[in-house]
Tab-separated table of C-alpha atoms in Angstrom:
chain	number	residue	atom	x	y	z
A	1	MET	CA	105.845	-0.262	276.760
A	2	ALA	CA	104.378	-3.448	275.291
A	3	GLN	CA	100.661	-3.867	275.919
A	4	HIS	CA	99.092	-7.250	276.685
A	5	VAL	CA	96.311	-7.892	274.155
A	6	GLY	CA	95.052	-11.363	274.946
A	7	ARG	CA	95.783	-14.951	275.865
A	8	TRP	CA	94.163	-17.845	274.007
A	9	PRO	CA	94.582	-21.653	274.100
A	10	LEU	CA	96.173	-23.275	271.058
A	11	LEU	CA	94.468	-26.577	270.385
A	12	GLN	CA	96.350	-29.444	268.805
A	13	GLY	CA	96.806	-28.966	265.064
A	14	ARG	CA	95.852	-25.263	265.097
A	15	ASP	CA	98.114	-22.625	263.573
A	16	PRO	CA	98.744	-19.580	265.853
A	17	VAL	CA	98.241	-17.337	262.807
A	18	ASP	CA	94.687	-18.652	262.459
A	19	VAL	CA	93.946	-18.042	266.152
A	20	LEU	CA	95.162	-14.452	265.894
A	21	ALA	CA	93.127	-13.914	262.729
A	22	GLU	CA	89.963	-15.042	264.538
A	23	HIS	CA	90.544	-12.143	266.956
A	24	GLY	CA	91.220	-9.629	264.185
A	25	LEU	CA	94.982	-9.662	264.673
A	26	ALA	CA	98.130	-10.439	262.750
A	27	GLY	CA	101.624	-10.717	264.190
A	28	GLU	CA	105.197	-11.909	264.212
A	29	PRO	CA	106.530	-14.562	266.609
A	30	LEU	CA	108.726	-13.236	269.410
A	31	ARG	CA	109.586	-16.205	271.588
A	32	ALA	CA	108.450	-19.529	273.035
A	33	VAL	CA	108.643	-19.883	276.830
A	34	ARG	CA	107.613	-22.375	279.471
A	35	GLY	CA	104.539	-21.428	281.480
A	36	PRO	CA	103.911	-22.075	285.194
A	37	ALA	CA	102.362	-25.481	284.465
A	38	ASP	CA	105.208	-26.446	282.109
A	39	GLU	CA	103.078	-25.604	279.071
A	40	VAL	CA	104.597	-23.847	276.069
A	41	GLU	CA	103.580	-20.203	275.682
A	42	LEU	CA	103.966	-18.567	272.253
A	43	HIS	CA	104.459	-14.811	272.432
A	44	TYR	CA	103.606	-12.662	269.405
A	45	GLU	CA	103.942	-8.975	268.568
A	46	VAL	CA	100.526	-8.183	267.112
A	47	ALA	CA	98.666	-5.469	265.234
A	48	PRO	CA	95.153	-5.168	263.766
A	49	ARG	CA	94.803	-7.529	260.841
A	50	GLU	CA	94.544	-5.985	257.400
A	51	VAL	CA	91.743	-7.509	255.341
A	52	VAL	CA	93.020	-8.465	251.908
A	53	ALA	CA	91.507	-10.372	249.042
A	54	ALA	CA	92.307	-14.060	248.838
A	55	PRO	CA	95.125	-14.815	246.386
A	56	THR	CA	94.150	-16.217	243.029
A	57	PRO	CA	95.217	-19.884	242.811
A	58	THR	CA	97.892	-20.661	240.253
A	59	PRO	CA	96.175	-22.487	237.385
A	60	THR	CA	97.284	-26.019	236.659
A	61	PRO	CA	98.707	-26.331	233.116
A	62	PRO	CA	96.962	-28.896	230.890
A	63	GLY	CA	98.588	-32.313	231.250
A	64	ALA	CA	100.427	-31.415	234.450
A	65	ARG	CA	101.093	-34.225	236.911
A	66	ARG	CA	99.171	-33.626	240.161
A	67	THR	CA	100.803	-34.902	243.357
A	68	GLN	CA	99.972	-34.595	247.040
A	69	ARG	CA	102.530	-35.644	249.656
A	70	LEU	CA	101.921	-36.111	253.387
A	71	GLY	CA	105.039	-35.795	255.535
A	72	ALA	CA	105.865	-35.740	259.253
A	73	TYR	CA	108.668	-33.661	260.782
A	74	ALA	CA	110.149	-33.097	264.225
A	75	VAL	CA	111.166	-30.116	266.328
A	76	VAL	CA	113.910	-31.532	268.581
A	77	VAL	CA	115.774	-29.239	270.988
A	78	ASP	CA	118.552	-30.390	273.310
A	79	GLU	CA	120.584	-28.054	275.537
A	80	GLY	CA	119.962	-25.030	273.346
A	81	ARG	CA	120.559	-26.845	270.061
A	82	LEU	CA	118.053	-27.597	267.309
A	83	LEU	CA	118.352	-30.864	265.386
A	84	MET	CA	118.444	-30.024	261.674
A	85	SER	CA	119.000	-31.679	258.316
A	86	GLN	CA	120.303	-30.160	255.091
A	87	LEU	CA	118.752	-31.020	251.754
A	88	ALA	CA	121.122	-32.623	249.270
A	89	ASP	CA	122.395	-30.392	246.470
A	90	TRP	CA	120.413	-32.287	243.832
A	91	VAL	CA	116.989	-31.606	245.436
A	92	PRO	CA	115.098	-29.359	242.947
A	93	GLY	CA	114.278	-25.951	244.343
A	94	GLY	CA	115.739	-26.656	247.783
A	95	GLY	CA	119.257	-28.039	247.474
A	96	GLY	CA	121.450	-26.859	250.347
A	97	LEU	CA	118.627	-25.519	252.513
A	98	TRP	CA	118.525	-26.443	256.210
A	99	THR	CA	115.213	-27.775	257.451
A	100	LEU	CA	113.636	-29.969	260.137
A	101	PRO	CA	114.293	-33.714	260.019
A	102	GLY	CA	111.396	-35.676	258.617
A	103	GLY	CA	109.844	-36.792	255.380
A	104	GLY	CA	107.075	-38.613	253.615
A	105	ILE	CA	104.822	-41.003	255.514
A	106	GLU	CA	104.678	-44.433	253.941
A	107	PRO	CA	101.300	-46.017	253.047
A	108	GLY	CA	99.694	-47.399	256.210
A	109	GLU	CA	102.361	-45.883	258.487
A	110	GLU	CA	101.373	-44.001	261.636
A	111	PRO	CA	102.656	-40.386	261.525
A	112	LEU	CA	104.435	-40.723	264.876
A	113	SER	CA	106.220	-43.834	263.634
A	114	GLY	CA	107.126	-41.965	260.471
A	115	VAL	CA	108.669	-39.124	262.488
A	116	VAL	CA	110.836	-41.529	264.487
A	117	ARG	CA	111.950	-43.403	261.360
A	118	GLU	CA	112.748	-40.269	259.372
A	119	VAL	CA	114.662	-38.603	262.225
A	120	HIS	CA	116.869	-41.680	262.517
A	121	GLU	CA	117.418	-41.960	258.761
A	122	GLU	CA	118.335	-38.295	258.388
A	123	THR	CA	120.248	-37.593	261.622
A	124	GLY	CA	121.093	-40.908	263.310
A	125	GLN	CA	119.130	-39.947	266.444
A	126	THR	CA	116.617	-42.051	268.353
A	127	ALA	CA	113.712	-39.708	269.007
A	128	ILE	CA	110.513	-39.920	270.995
A	129	ALA	CA	107.764	-38.155	269.071
A	130	GLY	CA	105.189	-36.105	270.954
A	131	ASN	CA	102.365	-33.680	270.278
A	132	LEU	CA	101.341	-32.456	266.859
A	133	VAL	CA	101.762	-28.650	267.086
A	134	GLN	CA	101.348	-27.424	263.516
A	135	VAL	CA	100.047	-28.428	260.095
A	136	GLN	CA	101.756	-26.690	257.175
A	137	SER	CA	100.577	-26.579	253.586
A	138	ALA	CA	102.770	-25.711	250.607
A	139	HIS	CA	101.554	-25.602	246.997
A	140	ARG	CA	103.758	-25.284	243.931
A	141	VAL	CA	102.993	-25.340	240.222
A	142	GLY	CA	106.057	-25.478	237.994
A	143	PRO	CA	108.518	-27.656	236.094
A	144	ASP	CA	108.261	-31.348	236.919
A	145	ALA	CA	111.210	-32.314	239.128
A	146	SER	CA	111.050	-35.935	237.965
A	147	GLY	CA	111.615	-34.986	234.332
A	148	GLY	CA	108.728	-37.195	233.259
A	149	ARG	CA	106.415	-34.361	232.232
A	150	SER	CA	106.781	-30.677	231.508
A	151	HIS	CA	104.873	-29.459	234.594
A	152	GLU	CA	103.572	-30.649	237.944
A	153	ASP	CA	101.019	-29.419	240.458
A	154	PHE	CA	102.573	-30.353	243.820
A	155	HIS	CA	100.870	-30.001	247.213
A	156	ALA	CA	102.815	-30.793	250.398
A	157	VAL	CA	101.051	-31.276	253.746
A	158	ARG	CA	103.498	-31.269	256.657
A	159	LEU	CA	102.707	-32.500	260.169
A	160	ILE	CA	105.048	-30.805	262.667
A	161	HIS	CA	105.558	-32.690	265.939
A	162	LEU	CA	107.489	-31.867	269.063
A	163	ALA	CA	109.987	-34.610	269.898
A	164	THR	CA	112.734	-35.368	272.394
A	165	CYS	CA	116.057	-37.157	272.102
A	166	PRO	CA	116.950	-38.758	275.472
A	167	LEU	CA	120.461	-39.845	274.378
A	168	PRO	CA	121.724	-37.379	271.765
A	169	THR	CA	124.776	-38.351	269.727
A	170	PRO	CA	126.716	-36.497	266.996
A	171	ALA	CA	124.296	-36.031	264.095
A	172	ARG	CA	124.996	-38.069	260.953
A	173	VAL	CA	123.063	-39.088	257.860
A	174	VAL	CA	122.158	-42.784	257.986
A	175	GLU	CA	120.162	-43.173	254.766
A	176	VAL	CA	122.595	-43.257	251.848
A	177	GLY	CA	121.366	-41.819	248.552
A	178	GLY	CA	118.379	-40.027	250.061
A	179	SER	CA	117.416	-36.371	249.929
A	180	THR	CA	119.460	-35.456	253.020
A	181	GLY	CA	123.006	-34.231	252.467
A	182	ALA	CA	124.036	-33.353	256.041
A	183	ALA	CA	122.760	-33.259	259.612
A	184	ALA	CA	123.749	-31.250	262.676
A	185	TRP	CA	122.810	-30.066	266.142
A	186	VAL	CA	122.719	-26.300	265.565
A	187	PRO	CA	122.894	-23.813	268.472
A	188	LEU	CA	119.675	-21.789	268.429
A	189	GLY	CA	121.545	-18.520	268.060
A	190	GLN	CA	123.157	-19.755	264.851
A	191	VAL	CA	119.955	-20.907	263.142
A	192	PRO	CA	119.086	-17.461	261.657
A	193	GLY	CA	122.449	-17.405	259.887
A	194	LEU	CA	121.711	-20.562	257.891
A	195	GLN	CA	119.990	-20.858	254.537
A	196	LEU	CA	116.623	-21.944	255.867
A	197	GLY	CA	113.744	-23.739	254.274
A	198	ASP	CA	110.333	-22.167	254.766
A	199	MET	CA	109.347	-25.026	257.070
A	200	VAL	CA	111.770	-23.854	259.781
A	201	ARG	CA	110.571	-20.251	259.646
A	202	ARG	CA	106.942	-21.296	260.012
A	203	ALA	CA	107.642	-23.771	262.831
A	204	TRP	CA	109.976	-21.463	264.786
A	205	PRO	CA	107.338	-20.414	267.383
A	206	PHE	CA	107.400	-24.010	268.656
A	207	VAL	CA	111.187	-24.102	269.149
A	208	ALA	CA	111.588	-23.940	272.935
A	209	GLY	CA	114.241	-21.386	273.862
A	210	GLY	CA	114.140	-19.599	270.507
A	211	GLU	CA	114.371	-15.897	271.335
A	212	SER	CA	113.821	-14.344	267.930
A	213	TYR	CA	112.262	-15.161	264.594
A	214	PRO	CA	114.884	-16.308	262.059
A	215	VAL	CA	114.716	-13.921	259.124
């Protein structure tokens, strides 16, 4: 029988993994459910956290181009379907992967405005952006995707927001020539069967109605 270990508030912008670590735990997401006050509860299967040495950062090759990109993305669920976008085939290292709609924030743009704009460009939906629920960080050192130099040191910071779509329509890509190749409303049960980008796996605890972690 499962044993209840603890219940802790998740403040805006905090990662559940960090909260568990503060209590000496590590775990895997099980489900997201609505609580009695209509709050979202994230349920995890946990175990004592193993203390390991911090990984050694990948060194930046001499002359590598260093880039940091801030992006905003949306978790949009409607009637048991998750709004998703598929990266175009030409995207280096990610072509064909399904991910959350969103993208880079333009200089001076508010993140919430960026979420709304990107969701429309990638899926044709008019969204209402809500709370920030997760901040993801992804670091890669490797061949320069632009072809301008031999290597790049790329750091992506992703702001994950909950969002709603009051009047959902068939998903379609609006921005021609961008990094999005396709868009779809995907039934939650079918999400684990897709080729998923890491962003979806990490944000899955915030997908309302998601019963299992997509592996």
